CSV table of C-alpha atoms in Angstrom, one decimal:
chain,number,residue,atom,x,y,z
A,1344,MET,CA,42.2,157.0,23.7
A,1345,LYS,CA,44.2,153.8,23.2
A,1346,SER,CA,43.8,151.9,19.9
A,1347,SER,CA,42.1,148.6,20.2
A,1348,LYS,CA,44.1,147.2,17.2
A,1349,GLN,CA,46.2,144.1,17.9
A,1350,MET,CA,49.3,143.8,15.8
A,1351,MET,CA,51.2,140.8,14.5
A,1352,LYS,CA,54.5,139.9,12.9
A,1353,ALA,CA,54.6,139.2,9.2
A,1354,ILE,CA,57.0,139.2,6.2
A,1355,GLY,CA,55.9,141.3,3.3
A,1356,LEU,CA,57.0,143.5,0.4
A,1357,TYR,CA,56.2,147.0,-0.9
A,1358,LYS,CA,58.4,146.8,-4.0
A,1359,TYR,CA,59.0,143.8,-6.4
A,1360,LEU,CA,62.8,143.5,-6.3
A,1361,PRO,CA,65.6,140.9,-7.0
A,1362,ILE,CA,65.9,138.6,-4.0
A,1363,ASP,CA,69.4,139.7,-3.2
A,1364,ASN,CA,68.0,143.2,-2.4
A,1365,PRO,CA,67.3,143.3,1.4
A,1366,GLU,CA,64.0,145.2,0.7
A,1367,SER,CA,62.7,142.4,-1.5
A,1368,LEU,CA,61.1,140.8,1.6
A,1369,ILE,CA,61.0,142.7,4.9
A,1370,ASP,CA,59.8,142.1,8.5
A,1371,VAL,CA,56.6,144.1,9.1
A,1372,GLU,CA,53.9,144.5,11.7
A,1373,ILE,CA,50.4,144.5,10.5
A,1374,GLU,CA,47.0,144.4,12.1
A,1375,LYS,CA,45.9,141.0,13.4
A,1376,PRO,CA,42.6,139.7,11.9
A,1377,GLN,CA,40.0,139.6,14.6
A,1378,LEU,CA,36.7,137.8,14.2
A,1379,PRO,CA,36.6,135.5,11.1
A,1380,SER,CA,33.4,135.9,9.0
A,1381,ASN,CA,31.3,133.3,7.1
A,1382,ARG,CA,33.3,130.1,6.6
A,1383,ASP,CA,36.7,131.6,7.4
A,1384,LEU,CA,39.1,130.2,10.1
A,1385,LEU,CA,41.6,132.3,12.0
A,1386,VAL,CA,44.7,130.2,12.2
A,1387,GLN,CA,47.8,130.7,14.4
A,1388,VAL,CA,50.6,130.0,12.0
A,1389,LYS,CA,53.3,127.5,13.3
A,1390,ALA,CA,55.1,126.7,10.0
A,1391,ILE,CA,55.2,127.8,6.4
A,1392,SER,CA,56.7,126.4,3.2
A,1393,VAL,CA,57.9,128.2,0.1
A,1394,ASN,CA,56.8,127.4,-3.5
A,1395,PRO,CA,57.8,128.6,-6.9
A,1396,VAL,CA,54.6,130.6,-7.0
A,1397,ASP,CA,56.0,132.8,-4.2
A,1398,THR,CA,59.1,133.6,-6.3
A,1399,LYS,CA,57.1,134.3,-9.4
A,1400,ILE,CA,54.7,136.7,-7.7
A,1401,ARG,CA,57.7,138.4,-5.9
A,1402,ALA,CA,59.7,138.7,-9.2
A,1403,PRO,CA,60.8,142.2,-10.2
A,1404,LYS,CA,58.2,144.4,-11.8
A,1405,ASP,CA,57.3,148.2,-11.9
A,1406,LYS,CA,54.7,148.2,-9.1
A,1407,VAL,CA,54.6,149.6,-5.6
A,1408,GLU,CA,52.2,148.4,-2.9
A,1409,GLU,CA,50.6,150.9,-0.5
A,1410,ALA,CA,50.3,148.3,2.2
A,1411,PRO,CA,52.7,145.4,2.6
A,1412,ARG,CA,51.8,142.4,0.4
A,1413,ILE,CA,52.0,139.1,2.3
A,1414,LEU,CA,53.0,136.0,0.3
A,1415,GLY,CA,53.1,132.4,1.4
A,1416,TRP,CA,50.8,129.5,0.3
A,1417,ASP,CA,51.6,126.6,2.6
A,1418,VAL,CA,50.7,126.8,6.2
A,1419,ALA,CA,50.4,124.4,9.2
A,1420,GLY,CA,49.0,125.8,12.4
A,1421,ILE,CA,46.2,125.8,15.0
A,1422,VAL,CA,42.7,127.1,14.6
A,1423,GLU,CA,42.1,130.0,17.0
A,1424,ARG,CA,38.6,131.1,16.0
A,1425,VAL,CA,36.0,130.0,13.5
A,1426,GLY,CA,33.5,132.0,11.5
A,1427,PRO,CA,29.7,131.7,12.2
A,1428,ASP,CA,29.1,129.4,9.2
A,1429,CYS,CA,31.9,127.0,9.8
A,1430,THR,CA,31.0,123.3,10.2
A,1431,LEU,CA,34.3,121.5,9.6
A,1432,PHE,CA,36.6,122.8,12.3
A,1433,GLN,CA,36.7,124.0,15.9
A,1434,PRO,CA,39.1,126.1,17.9
A,1435,GLY,CA,42.2,124.1,18.8
A,1436,ASP,CA,42.2,121.9,15.7
A,1437,GLU,CA,45.6,121.5,14.1
A,1438,VAL,CA,45.4,122.2,10.4
A,1439,TYR,CA,47.3,122.4,7.1
A,1440,TYR,CA,46.4,124.1,3.9
A,1441,ALA,CA,47.7,126.1,0.9
A,1442,GLY,CA,45.1,129.0,0.9
A,1443,SER,CA,44.1,131.2,-2.0
A,1444,VAL,CA,46.4,133.3,-4.2
A,1445,ILE,CA,43.8,136.1,-4.4
A,1446,ARG,CA,43.9,136.6,-0.6
A,1447,PRO,CA,46.9,137.6,1.7
A,1448,GLY,CA,49.3,134.7,2.1
A,1449,GLY,CA,50.2,132.9,5.3
A,1450,ASN,CA,53.6,134.5,6.0
A,1451,SER,CA,52.2,136.1,9.2
A,1452,GLU,CA,51.6,135.0,12.8
A,1453,PHE,CA,47.8,134.7,12.2
A,1454,HIS,CA,46.0,134.0,8.9
A,1455,LEU,CA,42.4,133.9,7.6
A,1456,VAL,CA,41.5,131.0,5.3
A,1457,ASP,CA,38.2,129.5,4.0
A,1458,GLU,CA,37.6,126.2,5.8
A,1459,ARG,CA,36.6,124.5,2.5
A,1460,ILE,CA,40.3,124.4,1.4
A,1461,VAL,CA,41.7,123.3,4.8
A,1462,GLY,CA,42.5,119.8,6.2
A,1463,HIS,CA,43.2,118.4,9.6
A,1464,LYS,CA,47.0,118.1,10.0
A,1465,PRO,CA,48.3,114.5,9.8
A,1466,LYS,CA,48.6,113.4,13.5
A,1467,SER,CA,51.9,111.7,12.9
A,1468,LEU,CA,53.6,114.8,11.5
A,1469,SER,CA,55.1,117.9,13.2
A,1470,PHE,CA,53.9,121.3,12.0
A,1471,ALA,CA,57.0,121.7,9.9
A,1472,GLU,CA,56.6,118.3,8.3
A,1473,ALA,CA,52.9,119.1,7.5
A,1474,ALA,CA,53.7,122.5,6.1
A,1475,ALA,CA,55.7,120.9,3.3
A,1476,LEU,CA,52.7,119.2,1.9
A,1477,PRO,CA,49.5,121.2,1.1
A,1478,LEU,CA,50.2,123.1,-2.2
A,1479,THR,CA,52.2,120.3,-3.8
A,1480,THR,CA,49.8,117.6,-2.7
A,1481,ILE,CA,46.7,119.4,-4.0
A,1482,THR,CA,48.5,120.1,-7.3
A,1483,ALA,CA,49.7,116.5,-7.8
A,1484,TRP,CA,46.4,115.0,-6.7
A,1485,GLU,CA,44.2,117.2,-8.9
A,1486,ALA,CA,46.6,116.7,-11.9
A,1487,LEU,CA,46.6,112.9,-11.6
A,1488,TYR,CA,43.1,112.2,-10.6
A,1489,ASP,CA,41.0,115.2,-11.8
A,1490,ARG,CA,42.9,116.4,-15.0
A,1491,LEU,CA,44.5,113.1,-16.2
A,1492,ASN,CA,41.6,111.0,-14.9
A,1493,ILE,CA,43.9,108.3,-13.6
A,1494,SER,CA,42.1,105.7,-11.5
A,1495,HIS,CA,43.0,105.6,-7.8
A,1496,HIS,CA,43.0,101.8,-7.9
A,1497,PRO,CA,46.0,99.9,-9.3
A,1498,ASP,CA,43.8,97.4,-11.0
A,1499,GLY,CA,44.1,98.1,-14.7
A,1500,ASN,CA,47.0,100.5,-14.4
A,1501,GLU,CA,49.8,97.8,-14.3
A,1502,GLU,CA,50.5,98.2,-18.0
A,1503,LYS,CA,50.2,102.0,-18.0
A,1504,SER,CA,53.1,104.5,-17.6
A,1505,ILE,CA,53.5,108.1,-16.6
A,1506,LEU,CA,56.4,110.4,-17.4
A,1507,ILE,CA,56.9,113.1,-14.7
A,1508,ILE,CA,59.1,116.0,-15.9
A,1509,GLY,CA,61.0,117.8,-13.2
A,1510,ALA,CA,60.2,115.1,-10.7
A,1511,ALA,CA,62.6,116.0,-7.8
A,1512,GLY,CA,60.8,119.2,-6.8
A,1513,GLY,CA,57.9,119.5,-4.4
A,1514,VAL,CA,55.0,118.6,-6.7
A,1515,GLY,CA,57.0,115.8,-8.4
A,1516,SER,CA,57.9,114.3,-5.0
A,1517,ILE,CA,54.2,113.9,-4.2
A,1518,ALA,CA,53.2,112.9,-7.8
A,1519,ILE,CA,55.7,110.0,-7.8
A,1520,GLN,CA,54.2,108.6,-4.5
A,1521,LEU,CA,50.6,109.0,-5.8
A,1522,ALA,CA,51.4,107.4,-9.1
A,1523,GLY,CA,53.1,104.5,-7.4
A,1524,MET,CA,50.0,103.9,-5.2
A,1525,ALA,CA,47.9,104.0,-8.5
A,1526,GLY,CA,50.1,101.1,-9.8
A,1527,LEU,CA,51.6,103.1,-12.7
A,1528,ASN,CA,55.0,102.5,-14.2
A,1529,ILE,CA,56.9,105.7,-13.4
A,1530,ILE,CA,59.5,107.4,-15.5
A,1531,ALA,CA,60.9,110.5,-13.7
A,1532,THR,CA,63.2,113.1,-15.1
A,1533,ALA,CA,66.2,114.3,-13.1
A,1534,SER,CA,69.7,115.4,-14.0
A,1535,ARG,CA,71.9,115.6,-10.9
A,1536,PRO,CA,73.1,112.6,-8.8
A,1537,GLU,CA,71.2,113.8,-5.7
A,1538,SER,CA,68.0,114.4,-7.5
A,1539,ILE,CA,68.2,111.1,-9.3
A,1540,GLU,CA,68.7,109.3,-6.0
A,1541,TRP,CA,65.8,111.3,-4.5
A,1542,VAL,CA,63.2,110.2,-7.1
A,1543,LYS,CA,64.4,106.6,-6.9
A,1544,GLN,CA,63.9,106.6,-3.2
A,1545,LEU,CA,60.3,107.9,-3.7
A,1546,GLY,CA,59.5,105.1,-6.1
A,1547,ALA,CA,60.5,106.0,-9.7
A,1548,ASP,CA,61.0,102.9,-11.8
A,1549,TYR,CA,63.2,104.7,-14.4
A,1550,VAL,CA,65.0,108.0,-14.5
A,1551,ILE,CA,65.9,110.0,-17.7
A,1552,ASN,CA,67.6,113.4,-18.2
A,1553,HIS,CA,65.3,116.3,-19.1
A,1554,HIS,CA,68.2,118.1,-20.7
A,1555,GLU,CA,68.3,115.5,-23.5
A,1556,PRO,CA,65.7,114.3,-26.0
A,1557,PHE,CA,63.2,111.9,-24.3
A,1558,MET,CA,62.6,109.2,-27.0
A,1559,PRO,CA,66.1,107.8,-27.3
A,1560,GLN,CA,66.4,107.5,-23.6
A,1561,LEU,CA,62.9,105.9,-23.3
A,1562,LYS,CA,63.7,103.4,-26.1
A,1563,LYS,CA,66.9,102.4,-24.4
A,1564,ARG,CA,64.7,101.3,-21.5
A,1565,GLY,CA,62.3,99.4,-23.8
A,1566,ILE,CA,59.6,102.1,-23.6
A,1567,GLU,CA,58.0,103.1,-27.0
A,1568,GLN,CA,55.4,105.6,-25.6
A,1569,VAL,CA,53.9,106.8,-22.4
A,1570,ASP,CA,50.2,107.0,-21.5
A,1571,TYR,CA,50.4,110.1,-19.3
A,1572,ILE,CA,52.8,113.0,-19.0
A,1573,PHE,CA,52.9,115.4,-16.1
A,1574,CYS,CA,55.0,118.5,-16.9
A,1575,LEU,CA,56.4,120.4,-13.9
A,1576,ASN,CA,59.2,122.3,-15.8
A,1577,ASN,CA,59.2,124.6,-18.8
A,1578,THR,CA,56.2,123.4,-20.9
A,1579,ALA,CA,57.4,125.1,-24.1
A,1580,GLN,CA,60.9,123.8,-23.9
A,1581,HIS,CA,59.8,120.2,-23.5
A,1582,TRP,CA,56.7,120.4,-25.8
A,1583,SER,CA,58.1,118.6,-28.9
A,1584,HIS,CA,59.6,115.8,-26.8
A,1585,MET,CA,56.3,115.4,-24.9
A,1586,ALA,CA,54.3,115.3,-28.2
A,1587,GLU,CA,56.6,112.7,-29.5
A,1588,ALA,CA,56.5,110.5,-26.4
A,1589,ILE,CA,52.7,110.6,-25.7
A,1590,ALA,CA,50.8,107.5,-26.7
A,1591,PRO,CA,47.7,107.7,-29.0
A,1592,GLN,CA,44.8,108.8,-26.9
A,1593,GLY,CA,47.2,109.7,-24.1
A,1594,LYS,CA,47.0,112.7,-21.9
A,1595,ILE,CA,49.4,115.5,-21.0
A,1596,CYS,CA,49.0,117.8,-18.0
A,1597,SER,CA,51.2,120.8,-17.2
A,1598,ILE,CA,51.4,123.2,-14.3
A,1599,VAL,CA,53.8,125.6,-16.0
A,1600,GLY,CA,52.5,128.4,-18.2
A,1601,MET,CA,53.8,128.4,-21.8
A,1602,GLY,CA,55.4,131.8,-22.1
A,1603,GLU,CA,55.4,131.3,-25.8
A,1604,PRO,CA,53.0,129.6,-28.3
A,1605,VAL,CA,53.4,125.9,-29.0
A,1606,ASN,CA,52.1,123.8,-31.9
A,1607,LEU,CA,49.2,121.6,-30.8
A,1608,GLN,CA,49.0,119.9,-34.2
A,1609,PRO,CA,51.2,116.9,-33.3
A,1610,LEU,CA,48.5,115.9,-30.8
A,1611,PHE,CA,45.8,115.8,-33.5
A,1612,GLY,CA,46.6,112.5,-35.2
A,1613,LYS,CA,47.0,110.9,-31.8
A,1614,SER,CA,43.7,112.2,-30.4
A,1615,ALA,CA,45.8,113.2,-27.4
A,1616,THR,CA,44.7,115.5,-24.7
A,1617,PHE,CA,46.4,118.5,-23.2
A,1618,VAL,CA,45.1,120.0,-20.0
A,1619,TRP,CA,46.3,122.5,-17.4
A,1620,GLU,CA,46.4,122.1,-13.6
A,1621,TYR,CA,46.3,125.2,-11.4
A,1622,MET,CA,45.5,124.4,-7.8
A,1623,PHE,CA,44.2,127.9,-7.0
A,1624,THR,CA,41.4,127.7,-9.5
A,1625,ARG,CA,38.8,126.3,-7.1
A,1626,ALA,CA,39.4,129.0,-4.5
A,1627,MET,CA,39.8,131.8,-7.0
A,1628,TYR,CA,36.5,131.2,-8.6
A,1629,LYS,CA,34.7,129.7,-5.6
A,1630,THR,CA,33.7,126.7,-7.7
A,1631,ASP,CA,30.8,124.5,-6.6
A,1632,ASP,CA,33.3,121.8,-5.8
A,1633,MET,CA,35.7,124.0,-3.8
A,1634,GLU,CA,35.3,121.7,-0.8
A,1635,GLU,CA,37.1,118.9,-2.7
A,1636,GLN,CA,40.4,120.4,-1.6
A,1637,HIS,CA,39.3,119.9,2.0
A,1638,LYS,CA,38.3,116.3,1.3
A,1639,LEU,CA,41.6,115.5,-0.5
A,1640,LEU,CA,43.7,117.0,2.3
A,1641,GLU,CA,41.7,114.9,4.8
A,1642,ARG,CA,42.3,111.8,2.8
A,1643,VAL,CA,46.0,112.5,2.4
A,1644,ALA,CA,46.3,113.0,6.2
A,1645,LYS,CA,45.0,109.5,6.7
A,1646,MET,CA,47.4,108.2,4.1
A,1647,VAL,CA,50.3,109.9,5.8
A,1648,ASP,CA,49.3,108.6,9.2
A,1649,ALA,CA,49.0,105.1,7.7
A,1650,GLY,CA,52.6,105.3,6.3
A,1651,LYS,CA,51.5,105.4,2.6
A,1652,ILE,CA,52.7,108.9,1.9
A,1653,ARG,CA,55.8,110.6,3.4
A,1654,THR,CA,56.5,114.2,3.9
A,1655,THR,CA,58.8,115.9,1.4
A,1656,LEU,CA,60.4,118.1,3.9
A,1657,VAL,CA,64.2,118.2,3.3
A,1658,GLU,CA,65.2,121.3,5.2
A,1659,CYS,CA,63.7,123.2,8.1
A,1660,ILE,CA,64.9,126.8,9.1
A,1661,GLU,CA,64.0,128.7,12.2
A,1662,PRO,CA,62.7,131.4,12.9
A,1663,ILE,CA,60.2,132.7,10.4
A,1664,ASN,CA,61.7,136.1,9.4
A,1665,ALA,CA,62.6,138.1,6.3
A,1666,GLU,CA,66.2,137.2,6.3
A,1667,ASN,CA,65.5,133.4,6.4
A,1668,LEU,CA,62.7,133.8,3.9
A,1669,ARG,CA,64.9,135.6,1.4
A,1670,LEU,CA,67.4,132.8,1.8
A,1671,VAL,CA,64.8,130.2,0.9
A,1672,HIS,CA,63.6,132.2,-2.1
A,1673,GLN,CA,67.2,132.3,-3.3
A,1674,LYS,CA,67.5,128.6,-3.0
A,1675,LEU,CA,64.3,128.1,-5.0
A,1676,GLU,CA,65.4,130.5,-7.7
A,1677,SER,CA,68.6,128.5,-8.2
A,1678,GLY,CA,66.5,125.7,-9.6
A,1679,HIS,CA,68.5,123.0,-7.7
A,1680,THR,CA,66.2,122.3,-4.7
A,1681,ILE,CA,64.9,118.9,-3.9
A,1682,GLY,CA,61.6,118.3,-2.0
A,1683,LYS,CA,60.5,121.2,0.2
A,1684,ILE,CA,62.1,123.8,2.5
A,1685,VAL,CA,60.1,124.9,5.5
A,1686,LEU,CA,60.4,127.7,8.1
A,1687,GLN,CA,58.9,127.4,11.5
A,1688,ASN,CA,58.2,129.6,14.6
A,1689,PHE,CA,58.0,133.3,14.6
A,1690,PRO,CA,60.6,135.0,16.8
A,1691,GLU,CA,59.4,135.9,20.3
């Protein structure tokens, strides 16, 4: 009797190995998901992007998977089927999303995802251009508007400033654009000529070097303190400089785990706030406001189509296979990437 299972191409891992090991990411065939349940969508994957979370999860550790683990938390594709409880999408819809870190990732020909964290793809973008956006956009949006409570409207923000640490990467590239739309004065950190030029193109008003103390550089530019800080690089390393630069009653948000204890005491006298942003929180815990990620992706798609936000795609590689994905992981681990790298189209 023939098996009724349909198979699909994917890139996965069994062992957690250094990226220069050819077995760190391998081409596999796994069973294709069939009928989506509840509010899940079955999406045909057209393009994927790679984020630092992929490299962190893949990092070497003493663990072996029985079935291949599939990474990848940025997808653009086409809805093939919808679950019985879906209300937001129909088959044929073009979508983009980041997915959930507690479910299999999107580095496969087809992928199941909860519709509450999915948006309609911007009409003006290709699948590759759209795949560059979801994870970084959700992260930057939630950090600025939900965690730091910055107003969407520029009225009242003209005198306020934000310092974005590690601003040339994927999240920073979106955060600069959102902060500019909110009317903030933007100080970005970057250290190489190409990354300095990149953040200026995106709208940074000032650029300082994150390898040097912040305050002397800020004071040279007439800046005595900043109202908001968004840390995208090594929280513990930059902590003392952030604590020094933050204004009284200012707010600091980081997306990078500490790795080591830091002293919160310097924030006490300033009544300053420190808060985390982790874009997978809503999906991991199925929070009551989980659908906010759908809403923000819908809103961002309209902003993109109106020319207010640009894709942060800087390199597109084809096809989607293990060799190319290892190459992109290597680039991210170098710490010198700008914007986002995307892979598109699985091999025939």
